[in-house]
């Protein structure tokens, strides 16, 4: 029995070593996620506000962001207690992998506007606003599937009034998701999925 446990432990360690470091950084149980397609990668507790949404604050929109960082760097910023920023989800460009960093019941600090933070789910996307090559078909599709699921669960219309860009938040000085973000394509995908 002891030998079996040792062999099992060695096999787990060997398998973990084969997983790329960027995936190991976010690999966790999906049991803690609100969206079944996500893996849990928690932000530091100092980077969001614990809440009991939607009873405390109704959720009435999804805010789309582009991180201006790589996926791994974005996760790292959210995990750093000094960051004072987070989003509920991060979507990787190449394969559409979704990490959940803040539970939807809690208020992520992503919009730069407290009222909008309390009422929204924030989705960051790997990439830069001026580099449209990051906006892959797979990323659009996986992100749209996530947004559709959020809209279905909160009873939100799948339209531009309820799915907005960070640049549309009152008082925001951000430009993301930027001019290269294909809103027509994205909203069409949200409504198809």
mmCIF file of C-alpha atoms in Angstrom:
data_model
loop_
_atom_site.group_PDB
_atom_site.id
_atom_site.type_symbol
_atom_site.label_atom_id
_atom_site.label_comp_id
_atom_site.label_asym_id
_atom_site.label_seq_id
_atom_site.Cartn_x
_atom_site.Cartn_y
_atom_site.Cartn_z
ATOM 1 C CA UNK A 1 0.000 0.000 0.000
ATOM 2 C CA UNK A 2 2.806 2.426 0.935
ATOM 3 C CA UNK A 3 4.674 1.579 -2.286
ATOM 4 C CA UNK A 4 1.530 2.251 -4.332
ATOM 5 C CA UNK A 5 1.142 5.705 -2.726
ATOM 6 C CA UNK A 6 4.779 6.523 -3.460
ATOM 7 C CA UNK A 7 4.431 5.403 -7.096
ATOM 8 C CA UNK A 8 1.182 7.336 -7.461
ATOM 9 C CA UNK A 9 2.813 10.462 -6.016
ATOM 10 C CA UNK A 10 5.769 10.101 -8.371
ATOM 11 C CA UNK A 11 3.432 9.693 -11.346
ATOM 12 C CA UNK A 12 1.496 12.822 -10.387
ATOM 13 C CA UNK A 13 4.736 14.802 -10.030
ATOM 14 C CA UNK A 14 5.995 13.559 -13.396
ATOM 15 C CA UNK A 15 2.711 14.427 -15.111
ATOM 16 C CA UNK A 16 2.744 17.911 -13.559
ATOM 17 C CA UNK A 17 6.247 18.499 -14.907
ATOM 18 C CA UNK A 18 4.939 17.870 -18.448
ATOM 19 C CA UNK A 19 2.327 20.636 -18.168
ATOM 20 C CA UNK A 20 3.644 23.977 -19.470
ATOM 21 C CA UNK A 21 4.422 26.496 -16.718
ATOM 22 C CA UNK A 22 1.723 28.883 -18.010
ATOM 23 C CA UNK A 23 -0.881 26.160 -17.546
ATOM 24 C CA UNK A 24 0.487 25.052 -14.158
ATOM 25 C CA UNK A 25 0.097 28.635 -12.961
ATOM 26 C CA UNK A 26 -3.662 28.425 -13.392
ATOM 27 C CA UNK A 27 -4.398 24.707 -13.163
ATOM 28 C CA UNK A 28 -6.871 24.056 -10.369
ATOM 29 C CA UNK A 29 -10.162 22.367 -9.700
ATOM 30 C CA UNK A 30 -13.171 23.465 -11.707
ATOM 31 C CA UNK A 31 -15.408 22.702 -8.709
ATOM 32 C CA UNK A 32 -15.088 26.268 -7.455
ATOM 33 C CA UNK A 33 -16.056 27.982 -10.702
ATOM 34 C CA UNK A 34 -19.352 29.577 -11.668
ATOM 35 C CA UNK A 35 -18.799 28.697 -15.327
ATOM 36 C CA UNK A 36 -18.256 24.977 -16.020
ATOM 37 C CA UNK A 37 -15.731 25.698 -18.792
ATOM 38 C CA UNK A 38 -13.359 27.606 -16.492
ATOM 39 C CA UNK A 39 -10.605 26.591 -14.144
ATOM 40 C CA UNK A 40 -10.237 28.295 -10.785
ATOM 41 C CA UNK A 41 -7.232 30.625 -10.494
ATOM 42 C CA UNK A 42 -8.021 32.908 -7.558
ATOM 43 C CA UNK A 43 -7.086 36.567 -7.365
ATOM 44 C CA UNK A 44 -5.639 37.828 -4.103
ATOM 45 C CA UNK A 45 -8.401 38.637 -1.618
ATOM 46 C CA UNK A 46 -7.005 42.196 -1.446
ATOM 47 C CA UNK A 47 -7.967 42.726 -5.101
ATOM 48 C CA UNK A 48 -11.759 42.367 -4.942
ATOM 49 C CA UNK A 49 -14.676 42.934 -2.560
ATOM 50 C CA UNK A 50 -16.485 39.991 -1.003
ATOM 51 C CA UNK A 51 -20.211 40.274 -1.642
ATOM 52 C CA UNK A 52 -23.397 38.272 -2.062
ATOM 53 C CA UNK A 53 -24.406 39.176 -5.585
ATOM 54 C CA UNK A 54 -26.922 39.186 -7.100
ATOM 55 C CA UNK A 55 -28.952 39.654 -3.893
ATOM 56 C CA UNK A 56 -26.739 42.503 -2.627
ATOM 57 C CA UNK A 57 -26.056 44.020 -6.059
ATOM 58 C CA UNK A 58 -27.980 42.949 -9.194
ATOM 59 C CA UNK A 59 -25.833 41.983 -12.171
ATOM 60 C CA UNK A 60 -26.969 43.819 -15.304
ATOM 61 C CA UNK A 61 -24.023 43.736 -17.719
ATOM 62 C CA UNK A 62 -20.842 42.072 -18.903
ATOM 63 C CA UNK A 63 -17.770 44.250 -19.469
ATOM 64 C CA UNK A 64 -15.247 43.186 -22.107
ATOM 65 C CA UNK A 65 -11.584 44.047 -21.553
ATOM 66 C CA UNK A 66 -8.256 43.499 -23.290
ATOM 67 C CA UNK A 67 -5.535 43.077 -20.688
ATOM 68 C CA UNK A 68 -2.594 44.715 -22.453
ATOM 69 C CA UNK A 69 -0.675 41.713 -21.088
ATOM 70 C CA UNK A 70 -0.187 38.036 -21.722
ATOM 71 C CA UNK A 71 -2.549 35.577 -20.089
ATOM 72 C CA UNK A 72 0.018 34.457 -17.509
ATOM 73 C CA UNK A 73 1.036 38.033 -16.643
ATOM 74 C CA UNK A 74 -2.623 38.990 -16.183
ATOM 75 C CA UNK A 75 -3.201 36.098 -13.776
ATOM 76 C CA UNK A 76 -0.025 37.140 -11.930
ATOM 77 C CA UNK A 77 -1.218 40.732 -11.555
ATOM 78 C CA UNK A 78 -4.529 39.533 -10.098
ATOM 79 C CA UNK A 79 -2.701 37.236 -7.663
ATOM 80 C CA UNK A 80 -0.430 40.041 -6.447
ATOM 81 C CA UNK A 81 -2.102 41.702 -3.436
ATOM 82 C CA UNK A 82 -0.462 45.004 -4.374
ATOM 83 C CA UNK A 83 -2.233 45.003 -7.764
ATOM 84 C CA UNK A 84 -5.595 46.370 -6.549
ATOM 85 C CA UNK A 85 -7.217 45.023 -9.710
ATOM 86 C CA UNK A 86 -9.022 41.873 -10.831
ATOM 87 C CA UNK A 87 -11.623 40.526 -13.211
ATOM 88 C CA UNK A 88 -13.942 37.585 -12.869
ATOM 89 C CA UNK A 89 -12.490 35.784 -15.894
ATOM 90 C CA UNK A 90 -9.436 35.794 -18.166
ATOM 91 C CA UNK A 91 -9.528 34.245 -21.660
ATOM 92 C CA UNK A 92 -6.312 33.070 -23.335
ATOM 93 C CA UNK A 93 -5.787 34.026 -26.971
ATOM 94 C CA UNK A 94 -4.388 30.906 -28.627
ATOM 95 C CA UNK A 95 -6.698 28.219 -27.295
ATOM 96 C CA UNK A 96 -9.521 30.116 -25.568
ATOM 97 C CA UNK A 97 -8.675 28.656 -22.144
ATOM 98 C CA UNK A 98 -10.817 30.361 -19.470
ATOM 99 C CA UNK A 99 -9.613 31.016 -15.931
ATOM 100 C CA UNK A 100 -11.973 32.300 -13.243
ATOM 101 C CA UNK A 101 -10.196 34.608 -10.792
ATOM 102 C CA UNK A 102 -13.085 36.054 -8.765
ATOM 103 C CA UNK A 103 -16.379 34.370 -7.948
ATOM 104 C CA UNK A 104 -19.338 36.037 -9.610
ATOM 105 C CA UNK A 105 -20.978 36.690 -6.238
ATOM 106 C CA UNK A 106 -18.006 38.949 -5.395
ATOM 107 C CA UNK A 107 -17.207 42.368 -6.847
ATOM 108 C CA UNK A 108 -14.115 42.328 -9.076
ATOM 109 C CA UNK A 109 -12.198 45.597 -9.465
ATOM 110 C CA UNK A 110 -12.094 45.866 -13.253
ATOM 111 C CA UNK A 111 -14.227 48.759 -14.478
ATOM 112 C CA UNK A 112 -12.634 51.728 -12.733
ATOM 113 C CA UNK A 113 -16.127 52.768 -11.630
ATOM 114 C CA UNK A 114 -17.516 51.373 -8.375
ATOM 115 C CA UNK A 115 -21.147 51.388 -9.537
ATOM 116 C CA UNK A 116 -20.246 49.448 -12.684
ATOM 117 C CA UNK A 117 -18.016 47.062 -10.703
ATOM 118 C CA UNK A 118 -20.909 46.166 -8.407
ATOM 119 C CA UNK A 119 -23.291 45.489 -11.326
ATOM 120 C CA UNK A 120 -21.085 43.665 -13.819
ATOM 121 C CA UNK A 121 -19.068 40.587 -14.646
ATOM 122 C CA UNK A 122 -15.624 41.471 -16.038
ATOM 123 C CA UNK A 123 -13.920 39.380 -18.722
ATOM 124 C CA UNK A 124 -10.272 40.115 -19.573
ATOM 125 C CA UNK A 125 -8.762 38.856 -22.817
ATOM 126 C CA UNK A 126 -5.093 38.199 -23.404
ATOM 127 C CA UNK A 127 -3.521 40.644 -25.819
ATOM 128 C CA UNK A 128 -3.085 44.248 -26.786
ATOM 129 C CA UNK A 129 -5.654 46.581 -28.361
ATOM 130 C CA UNK A 130 -3.293 47.436 -31.232
ATOM 131 C CA UNK A 131 -2.397 43.807 -32.032
ATOM 132 C CA UNK A 132 -5.496 42.189 -33.575
ATOM 133 C CA UNK A 133 -3.621 38.913 -34.120
ATOM 134 C CA UNK A 134 -4.420 38.151 -30.461
ATOM 135 C CA UNK A 135 -8.156 38.148 -31.272
ATOM 136 C CA UNK A 136 -8.287 34.583 -32.575
ATOM 137 C CA UNK A 137 -11.403 32.761 -33.691
ATOM 138 C CA UNK A 138 -11.030 30.365 -30.769
ATOM 139 C CA UNK A 139 -10.736 33.231 -28.274
ATOM 140 C CA UNK A 140 -13.851 34.942 -29.677
ATOM 141 C CA UNK A 141 -15.788 31.677 -29.617
ATOM 142 C CA UNK A 142 -14.829 30.643 -26.069
ATOM 143 C CA UNK A 143 -15.353 34.146 -24.728
ATOM 144 C CA UNK A 144 -18.737 34.394 -26.464
ATOM 145 C CA UNK A 145 -19.765 31.052 -24.982
ATOM 146 C CA UNK A 146 -18.825 32.370 -21.509
ATOM 147 C CA UNK A 147 -20.712 35.635 -22.077
ATOM 148 C CA UNK A 148 -23.784 33.766 -23.371
ATOM 149 C CA UNK A 149 -23.747 31.599 -20.248
ATOM 150 C CA UNK A 150 -23.517 34.666 -17.990
ATOM 151 C CA UNK A 151 -26.359 36.385 -19.861
ATOM 152 C CA UNK A 152 -28.535 33.261 -19.598
ATOM 153 C CA UNK A 153 -27.916 32.859 -15.868
ATOM 154 C CA UNK A 154 -28.619 36.520 -15.041
ATOM 155 C CA UNK A 155 -31.446 37.034 -17.555
ATOM 156 C CA UNK A 156 -29.526 39.633 -19.586
ATOM 157 C CA UNK A 157 -30.305 40.483 -23.180
ATOM 158 C CA UNK A 158 -27.456 39.453 -25.469
ATOM 159 C CA UNK A 159 -26.983 42.898 -26.958
ATOM 160 C CA UNK A 160 -24.614 45.874 -26.869
ATOM 161 C CA UNK A 161 -26.619 47.558 -24.125
ATOM 162 C CA UNK A 162 -25.748 44.694 -21.759
ATOM 163 C CA UNK A 163 -22.383 43.612 -23.194
ATOM 164 C CA UNK A 164 -20.104 46.633 -23.256
ATOM 165 C CA UNK A 165 -16.449 47.512 -23.647
ATOM 166 C CA UNK A 166 -14.317 48.930 -20.872
ATOM 167 C CA UNK A 167 -14.084 52.170 -22.863
ATOM 168 C CA UNK A 168 -17.864 52.599 -22.475
ATOM 169 C CA UNK A 169 -17.788 52.706 -18.672
ATOM 170 C CA UNK A 170 -18.518 56.266 -17.482
ATOM 171 C CA UNK A 171 -15.345 57.988 -16.317
ATOM 172 C CA UNK A 172 -13.077 55.365 -17.897
ATOM 173 C CA UNK A 173 -9.810 56.483 -19.457
ATOM 174 C CA UNK A 174 -9.296 53.061 -21.082
ATOM 175 C CA UNK A 175 -9.655 52.308 -24.789
ATOM 176 C CA UNK A 176 -10.100 48.535 -24.572
ATOM 177 C CA UNK A 177 -11.174 46.375 -26.162
ATOM 178 C CA UNK A 178 -10.148 48.778 -28.937
ATOM 179 C CA UNK A 179 -10.968 49.416 -32.566
ATOM 180 C CA UNK A 180 -9.845 45.943 -33.689
ATOM 181 C CA UNK A 181 -12.372 44.155 -31.471
ATOM 182 C CA UNK A 182 -15.067 42.824 -33.817
ATOM 183 C CA UNK A 183 -18.294 43.624 -31.932
ATOM 184 C CA UNK A 184 -20.597 42.441 -34.740
ATOM 185 C CA UNK A 185 -18.881 39.057 -34.821
ATOM 186 C CA UNK A 186 -18.770 38.801 -31.026
ATOM 187 C CA UNK A 187 -22.456 39.614 -30.432
ATOM 188 C CA UNK A 188 -23.435 37.234 -33.248
ATOM 189 C CA UNK A 189 -21.446 34.443 -31.567
ATOM 190 C CA UNK A 190 -22.941 35.252 -28.150
ATOM 191 C CA UNK A 191 -26.407 34.856 -29.662
ATOM 192 C CA UNK A 192 -25.537 31.621 -31.505
ATOM 193 C CA UNK A 193 -24.023 29.791 -28.547
#
